């Protein structure tokens, strides 16, 4: 009896150990690319892009409102109360003659992005592809005949990017039974089921069967969704995806209020950067200015330096950064966005090694000014020290327990002198390391 009890205790400890060590139970091959990628492009593009944030003499605000709510340009139909028929008629004007899938994806590639996600259908219900279950789609536009998603998929394959689709499975303002904003009378469960079975599930199936995506990006963001996106519906959707694709990743926003255990990665709130490590792979969806979709009067652009700091901070906690751009209705990318992408790509050209395929480094506590990533290659181990702000001195002291064989500035490859001190190692940085508004990375090769 005693021996049996001891045996079960040992088994129990064995079962609990990986949880305590925060290791994932089994390696999940389909997630490898996602965990290595760190940086992706998000695109919000649809009929709302035609309006560019203004309608009927009114313009959507380009900042968060005092009540904490955000009026994004893709919400224009609801926020500025455009009648359904009028909004629907925008389809006749959707003619993005300057759309060039190759140019978009080349821009993502040059920015150092490793994956691409586009709004195949946003809350307005308009499908960017020719759908069999809805006529509110690309077939209703002068651009019919062009396979926007197919062209983007081909370009992603050409440039080696993974690709996925945002699909608004809950909100659908065009369908008479799809979910609508909280300030309108809610749909009842039986009605919603007609949308669910008649449009939401069949369109998800179409996207997988036609385009074989690496990821589906579903969208719920708070408790509101739980009335209609029940655990039963969440699991039904997950089962559908799993039955059609071995590789397609599913994000946690499929049911933000209760994602369950079968999602692949956690989706943070918009522009939210966690301070702690997470239990699953994760990413932050983020805007370059205030809005997601194109807004001609949203001038709130973040600097590339600020966005690089978000990327680096996320990487230092094992997370990804999915950065959005809102193309114009003609298919061109807004130039302030392109400029920022190119600036970020320029930094990643020499510093990307410290971002991609790295993991969090726990031996030294991060600060506001310095964060760390690490990488193992064969029997080599590297630690990357990201200096997020200019140092007051060019002497960098790190409380590192492990021995360092070599130290260099990653940007230029120049060797940096180091000495052992009581508290760890002291590295002498070139005086010009405090030179430009950029992030300097010191690469340590461990012994
Ligand atoms: O309502 C949407 C919004 O328009 C946008 O698509 C973002 C992206 O994360 N998701 C919802 C709000 O969280």
PDB file of C-alpha atoms and ligand atoms in Angstrom, residues 42 44 72-75 119 122-123 166 170-171 173 217-222 253 267-271 285-287 292-293 324, ligand 1:
ATOM      1  CA  UNK A  42      -1.469  42.760 -41.161  1.00  0.00           C
ATOM      2  CA  UNK A  44      -7.183  45.851 -43.353  1.00  0.00           C
ATOM      3  CA  UNK A  72     -11.559  52.797 -36.449  1.00  0.00           C
ATOM      4  CA  UNK A  73     -12.024  53.619 -40.152  1.00  0.00           C
ATOM      5  CA  UNK A  74     -13.281  50.089 -40.946  1.00  0.00           C
ATOM      6  CA  UNK A  75     -16.167  50.745 -38.510  1.00  0.00           C
ATOM      7  CA  UNK A 119      -8.940  40.820 -43.925  1.00  0.00           C
ATOM      8  CA  UNK A 122     -14.177  42.156 -41.974  1.00  0.00           C
ATOM      9  CA  UNK A 123     -17.255  43.015 -39.878  1.00  0.00           C
ATOM     10  CA  UNK A 166      -8.539  37.508 -40.978  1.00  0.00           C
ATOM     11  CA  UNK A 170     -18.968  36.741 -35.277  1.00  0.00           C
ATOM     12  CA  UNK A 171     -19.752  40.300 -36.443  1.00  0.00           C
ATOM     13  CA  UNK A 173     -23.347  43.613 -40.556  1.00  0.00           C
ATOM     14  CA  UNK A 217      -7.251  35.089 -37.621  1.00  0.00           C
ATOM     15  CA  UNK A 218     -10.683  35.161 -35.988  1.00  0.00           C
ATOM     16  CA  UNK A 219     -11.899  38.223 -34.130  1.00  0.00           C
ATOM     17  CA  UNK A 220     -13.725  38.677 -30.853  1.00  0.00           C
ATOM     18  CA  UNK A 221     -12.414  41.102 -28.274  1.00  0.00           C
ATOM     19  CA  UNK A 222     -14.492  41.045 -25.120  1.00  0.00           C
ATOM     20  CA  UNK A 253      -9.539  35.629 -30.601  1.00  0.00           C
ATOM     21  CA  UNK A 267      -3.685  37.079 -29.559  1.00  0.00           C
ATOM     22  CA  UNK A 268      -3.083  40.080 -27.321  1.00  0.00           C
ATOM     23  CA  UNK A 269      -5.526  42.977 -27.286  1.00  0.00           C
ATOM     24  CA  UNK A 270      -4.905  45.606 -29.964  1.00  0.00           C
ATOM     25  CA  UNK A 271      -1.590  47.420 -29.410  1.00  0.00           C
ATOM     26  CA  UNK A 285      -1.722  42.996 -33.455  1.00  0.00           C
ATOM     27  CA  UNK A 286      -0.697  46.629 -33.804  1.00  0.00           C
ATOM     28  CA  UNK A 287      -1.477  49.770 -35.765  1.00  0.00           C
ATOM     29  CA  UNK A 292      -6.493  49.825 -39.031  1.00  0.00           C
ATOM     30  CA  UNK A 293      -8.123  50.563 -42.381  1.00  0.00           C
ATOM     31  CA  UNK A 324      -0.905  46.635 -39.751  1.00  0.00           C
TER      32      UNK A 324
HETATM   33  O1  LIG B   1     -13.219  45.555 -34.423  1.00  0.00           O
HETATM   34  C1  LIG B   1     -11.990  45.059 -34.855  1.00  0.00           C
HETATM   35  C2  LIG B   1     -11.140  46.127 -35.474  1.00  0.00           C
HETATM   36  O2  LIG B   1     -11.791  46.705 -36.533  1.00  0.00           O
HETATM   37  C3  LIG B   1      -9.821  45.509 -35.949  1.00  0.00           C
HETATM   38  O3  LIG B   1     -10.051  44.551 -36.942  1.00  0.00           O
HETATM   39  C4  LIG B   1      -9.121  44.860 -34.777  1.00  0.00           C
HETATM   40  C5  LIG B   1      -7.807  44.179 -35.115  1.00  0.00           C
HETATM   41  O4  LIG B   1      -7.308  43.542 -33.994  1.00  0.00           O
HETATM   42  N1  LIG B   1      -9.999  43.846 -34.173  1.00  0.00           N
HETATM   43  C6  LIG B   1     -11.283  44.356 -33.710  1.00  0.00           C
HETATM   44  C7  LIG B   1     -11.127  45.139 -32.455  1.00  0.00           C
HETATM   45  O5  LIG B   1     -10.296  44.494 -31.545  1.00  0.00           O
END
